Short mmCIF file of C-alpha atoms in Angstrom, two decimals:
data_model
loop_
_atom_site.label_atom_id
_atom_site.label_comp_id
_atom_site.label_asym_id
_atom_site.label_seq_id
_atom_site.Cartn_x
_atom_site.Cartn_y
_atom_site.Cartn_z
CA MET O 1 51.21 -86.55 54.59
CA SER O 2 48.98 -83.83 54.35
CA ALA O 3 48.84 -81.47 51.51
CA PRO O 4 50.22 -77.98 52.20
CA VAL O 5 47.97 -75.19 53.43
CA SER O 6 47.57 -72.45 51.05
CA TRP O 7 48.36 -68.92 52.26
CA MET O 8 44.72 -67.69 51.12
CA SER O 9 43.22 -70.32 53.64
CA ARG O 10 45.84 -69.04 56.47
CA VAL O 11 44.86 -65.67 55.71
CA GLU O 12 41.01 -66.32 55.90
CA SER O 13 41.54 -68.09 59.25
CA TYR O 14 43.19 -65.08 60.71
CA LEU O 15 40.54 -62.91 59.50
CA SER O 16 37.81 -65.01 60.81
CA TYR O 17 39.53 -65.11 64.41
CA ARG O 18 40.00 -61.52 64.50
CA ARG O 19 36.63 -60.63 63.62
CA ARG O 20 35.02 -62.91 66.00
CA HIS O 21 36.81 -60.72 68.45
CA GLY O 22 35.23 -57.63 67.00
CA PHE O 23 37.67 -56.24 64.40
CA GLN O 24 36.51 -55.50 61.09
CA LEU O 25 39.84 -55.49 59.25
CA THR O 26 38.78 -53.74 56.27
CA PHE O 27 42.03 -52.53 55.18
CA ASP O 28 44.05 -55.60 56.64
CA ALA O 29 41.95 -57.95 54.85
CA THR O 30 42.41 -56.33 51.58
CA GLN O 31 46.21 -56.46 52.11
CA LEU O 32 46.68 -59.88 53.52
CA ARG O 33 44.45 -61.42 50.58
CA SER O 34 47.19 -59.53 48.53
CA PHE O 35 49.98 -60.81 50.12
CA ALA O 36 48.31 -64.67 50.06
CA ARG O 37 47.87 -64.41 46.37
CA PHE O 38 51.41 -62.99 45.69
CA ALA O 39 52.73 -65.76 47.84
CA ASP O 40 50.78 -68.78 46.53
CA GLU O 41 51.63 -67.61 42.87
CA ILE O 42 55.49 -67.63 43.41
CA GLY O 43 55.19 -70.38 45.61
CA MET O 44 57.80 -69.14 47.89
CA ASP O 45 58.58 -70.48 51.56
CA ALA O 46 56.01 -72.77 53.43
CA HIS O 47 56.84 -70.46 56.34
CA LEU O 48 56.13 -66.80 56.69
CA THR O 49 59.89 -65.29 56.94
CA VAL O 50 61.11 -61.77 56.77
CA ALA O 51 62.28 -62.48 53.15
CA LEU O 52 58.56 -63.22 51.96
CA GLY O 53 57.14 -60.12 53.67
CA VAL O 54 59.94 -58.01 52.33
CA ALA O 55 59.34 -59.19 48.89
CA TRP O 56 55.60 -58.94 49.08
CA ALA O 57 55.86 -55.17 50.71
CA ARG O 58 58.33 -54.22 47.83
CA ALA O 59 55.88 -55.40 45.29
CA SER O 60 53.74 -52.81 45.94
CA GLN O 61 52.33 -50.74 42.88
CA ARG O 62 53.07 -47.67 44.78
CA PRO O 63 56.66 -48.13 45.71
CA SER O 64 57.39 -45.82 48.82
CA PRO O 65 58.91 -46.55 52.36
CA LEU O 66 55.59 -45.63 53.84
CA THR O 67 53.56 -48.16 51.70
CA TRP O 68 56.15 -50.63 52.54
CA ALA O 69 55.92 -49.93 56.19
CA ARG O 70 52.09 -50.15 56.14
CA ARG O 71 52.32 -53.55 54.47
CA VAL O 72 54.87 -55.08 57.13
CA GLU O 73 52.76 -53.35 59.99
CA VAL O 74 49.62 -55.76 58.81
CA LEU O 75 51.91 -58.45 58.17
CA GLN O 76 53.04 -58.39 61.74
CA GLY O 77 49.67 -59.30 63.33
CA PHE O 78 49.34 -62.22 60.63
CA ALA O 79 52.69 -63.34 61.73
CA ARG O 80 51.79 -63.62 65.63
CA PHE O 81 48.99 -65.75 64.42
CA CYS O 82 50.92 -67.97 62.29
CA LEU O 83 53.49 -68.34 64.83
CA ARG O 84 51.06 -70.26 67.23
CA GLU O 85 50.95 -73.13 64.76
CA ASP O 86 54.27 -73.00 62.85
CA PRO O 87 57.22 -72.13 65.34
CA ALA O 88 59.36 -71.40 62.07
CA THR O 89 57.54 -68.12 61.28
CA GLU O 90 59.47 -64.92 61.37
CA ILE O 91 58.00 -61.60 62.93
CA LEU O 92 59.11 -59.03 60.61
CA PRO O 93 60.69 -56.12 62.61
CA HIS O 94 59.19 -53.19 63.74
CA ASN O 95 60.14 -50.06 61.54
CA LEU O 96 61.61 -52.20 59.20
CA PHE O 97 61.12 -49.45 56.43
CA GLY O 98 60.49 -46.66 58.91
CA PRO O 99 57.15 -45.53 60.53
CA ALA O 100 53.63 -46.97 58.94
CA GLY O 101 51.62 -43.63 59.53
CA ARG O 102 52.15 -40.12 59.71
CA ARG O 103 50.37 -38.59 62.92
CA LEU O 104 48.67 -35.06 62.16
CA VAL O 105 48.50 -32.47 64.74
CA PRO O 106 44.92 -32.14 65.60
CA HIS O 107 43.14 -28.49 65.32
CA ILE O 108 41.21 -27.54 68.23
CA TYR O 109 38.64 -25.15 67.06
CA THR O 110 38.25 -21.96 69.14
CA GLU O 111 34.99 -20.70 70.20
CA ALA O 112 34.99 -18.08 67.41
CA GLU O 113 35.71 -20.54 64.68
CA LEU O 114 32.74 -22.49 65.74
CA SER O 115 30.62 -19.95 65.84
CA SER O 116 31.61 -18.57 62.41
CA LEU O 117 31.21 -22.48 61.00
CA LEU O 118 27.66 -22.53 62.71
CA GLU O 119 27.02 -19.07 60.98
CA ALA O 120 28.24 -20.00 57.61
CA ALA O 121 25.85 -23.30 57.56
CA LYS O 122 22.77 -21.02 58.26
CA GLU O 123 23.62 -19.60 54.60
CA LEU O 124 23.89 -22.84 52.79
CA ALA O 125 21.76 -23.21 49.70
CA PRO O 126 18.80 -23.93 49.31
CA ALA O 127 17.51 -21.49 51.62
CA ASN O 128 14.13 -22.98 52.01
CA GLY O 129 15.52 -26.78 52.20
CA LEU O 130 16.63 -28.81 54.99
CA ARG O 131 20.74 -28.42 54.14
CA PRO O 132 21.49 -25.57 56.14
CA ALA O 133 19.52 -27.01 59.49
CA THR O 134 21.05 -30.27 58.82
CA CYS O 135 24.59 -29.19 58.59
CA ARG O 136 24.41 -26.58 61.45
CA CYS O 137 22.91 -29.29 63.61
CA VAL O 138 25.32 -31.55 63.08
CA LEU O 139 28.23 -29.34 63.48
CA GLY O 140 27.04 -28.11 66.56
CA LEU O 141 26.43 -31.90 67.88
CA LEU O 142 30.02 -32.78 67.07
CA ALA O 143 31.19 -29.55 69.20
CA ALA O 144 29.27 -30.41 71.96
CA THR O 145 29.42 -34.12 72.49
CA GLY O 146 33.04 -35.43 70.70
CA LEU O 147 30.94 -37.91 68.51
CA ARG O 148 32.89 -38.95 65.40
CA ILE O 149 30.86 -37.85 62.25
CA SER O 150 29.95 -41.28 61.03
CA GLU O 151 28.51 -41.67 64.59
CA ALA O 152 26.46 -38.70 64.18
CA LEU O 153 25.25 -39.45 60.71
CA ALA O 154 24.50 -42.89 61.64
CA LEU O 155 21.81 -41.96 64.27
CA THR O 156 18.22 -43.12 63.91
CA THR O 157 15.25 -41.33 65.41
CA THR O 158 15.04 -44.14 67.77
CA ASP O 159 18.61 -43.42 69.07
CA VAL O 160 17.89 -39.92 69.77
CA ASP O 161 15.84 -39.61 73.00
CA LEU O 162 14.95 -35.94 73.33
CA ASP O 163 13.00 -36.48 76.53
CA ALA O 164 15.93 -38.05 78.30
CA GLY O 165 18.38 -36.10 76.70
CA VAL O 166 20.62 -39.25 75.73
CA LEU O 167 21.91 -40.46 72.36
CA LEU O 168 22.46 -44.29 71.84
CA ILE O 169 25.61 -45.00 69.65
CA ARG O 170 25.05 -48.40 68.22
CA GLU O 171 28.32 -48.58 65.91
CA ALA O 172 30.78 -47.29 68.55
CA LYS O 173 34.37 -48.52 68.27
CA PHE O 174 34.77 -52.16 68.54
CA HIS O 175 31.24 -52.55 67.90
CA ARG O 176 29.98 -51.50 71.37
CA GLN O 177 27.19 -49.35 72.03
CA ARG O 178 27.28 -46.84 74.31
CA LEU O 179 24.94 -43.83 75.79
CA VAL O 180 25.88 -40.21 75.39
CA PRO O 181 24.50 -37.56 77.88
CA MET O 182 23.62 -33.94 76.16
CA HIS O 183 23.53 -30.82 77.60
CA PRO O 184 19.91 -29.07 77.45
CA SER O 185 20.89 -26.96 75.03
CA VAL O 186 22.10 -29.66 72.83
CA THR O 187 18.89 -31.50 73.43
CA GLU O 188 16.70 -28.13 72.48
CA SER O 189 18.76 -27.73 69.45
CA LEU O 190 18.13 -31.30 68.19
CA SER O 191 14.47 -30.87 69.44
CA ALA O 192 14.03 -27.86 66.87
CA TYR O 193 15.92 -29.72 64.10
CA ALA O 194 13.43 -32.52 64.61
CA ARG O 195 10.54 -30.02 64.20
CA CYS O 196 12.26 -28.73 60.93
CA ARG O 197 12.88 -32.12 59.50
CA ASN O 198 9.37 -33.23 60.50
CA ARG O 199 8.01 -29.91 58.52
CA LEU O 200 10.04 -30.21 55.59
CA VAL O 201 10.10 -33.74 55.13
CA PRO O 202 7.11 -35.49 56.58
CA ARG O 203 7.45 -38.89 54.82
CA PRO O 204 10.99 -39.73 55.01
CA THR O 205 12.06 -42.73 53.00
CA CYS O 206 14.99 -43.42 55.90
CA ALA O 207 14.93 -43.58 59.66
CA ARG O 208 17.96 -41.58 59.87
CA PHE O 209 17.73 -38.72 62.25
CA PHE O 210 19.86 -36.35 59.88
CA LEU O 211 18.22 -36.43 56.42
CA ARG O 212 20.33 -35.55 53.50
CA LYS O 213 17.35 -34.69 51.47
CA TRP O 214 18.25 -30.84 50.90
CA ARG O 215 15.03 -29.77 48.73
CA LEU O 216 11.22 -30.07 49.09
CA SER O 217 10.21 -32.60 46.32
CA SER O 218 8.44 -30.83 43.61
CA PRO O 219 4.66 -31.23 43.42
CA GLY O 220 3.15 -34.66 42.20
CA ARG O 221 6.84 -36.39 42.74
#
């Protein structure tokens, strides 16, 4: 008779399977490993059951229906994976503790609000540093292209083709690359920023297009 497979081993198999399909699962990995430790320590059930899932969900250090619901949501995907090998697996019901998230109503900025943000960025300190130009250019790029902030800040100098007016987004959703065409006015703004950046920081220590070095280095540094 083969030895029982630990919950941690099953969790790691699930995470490897999902990551091979392009999912990062940073939050899920943390939660599922917590579940595995909980289940392995108490030695409860050889199968993933609703009772086991509820016991772990309620064991959270932040006892609230929202936290419990998020834990249940994470377990549902893992349960479907386990069900393929173990027909005794129970899928935790949807909304067992209510919704797992609160969808916020997005704020759509008006032209006037965007103009105010861009003007305010120009006034950032230090006046002779790169910070005002960087913040203004990043805000303008986000408004014009719809990029995520993480995508904009991850751009390298080779990702920004100012001649063709195209951005290469390497770390897009599900790790897929995509090309984003720019309006000529956006390309012109990025070109102006690049000239300012190269003048203020002629020898950058990284290949990022948008630098976070707000001040010029003091002489001798």
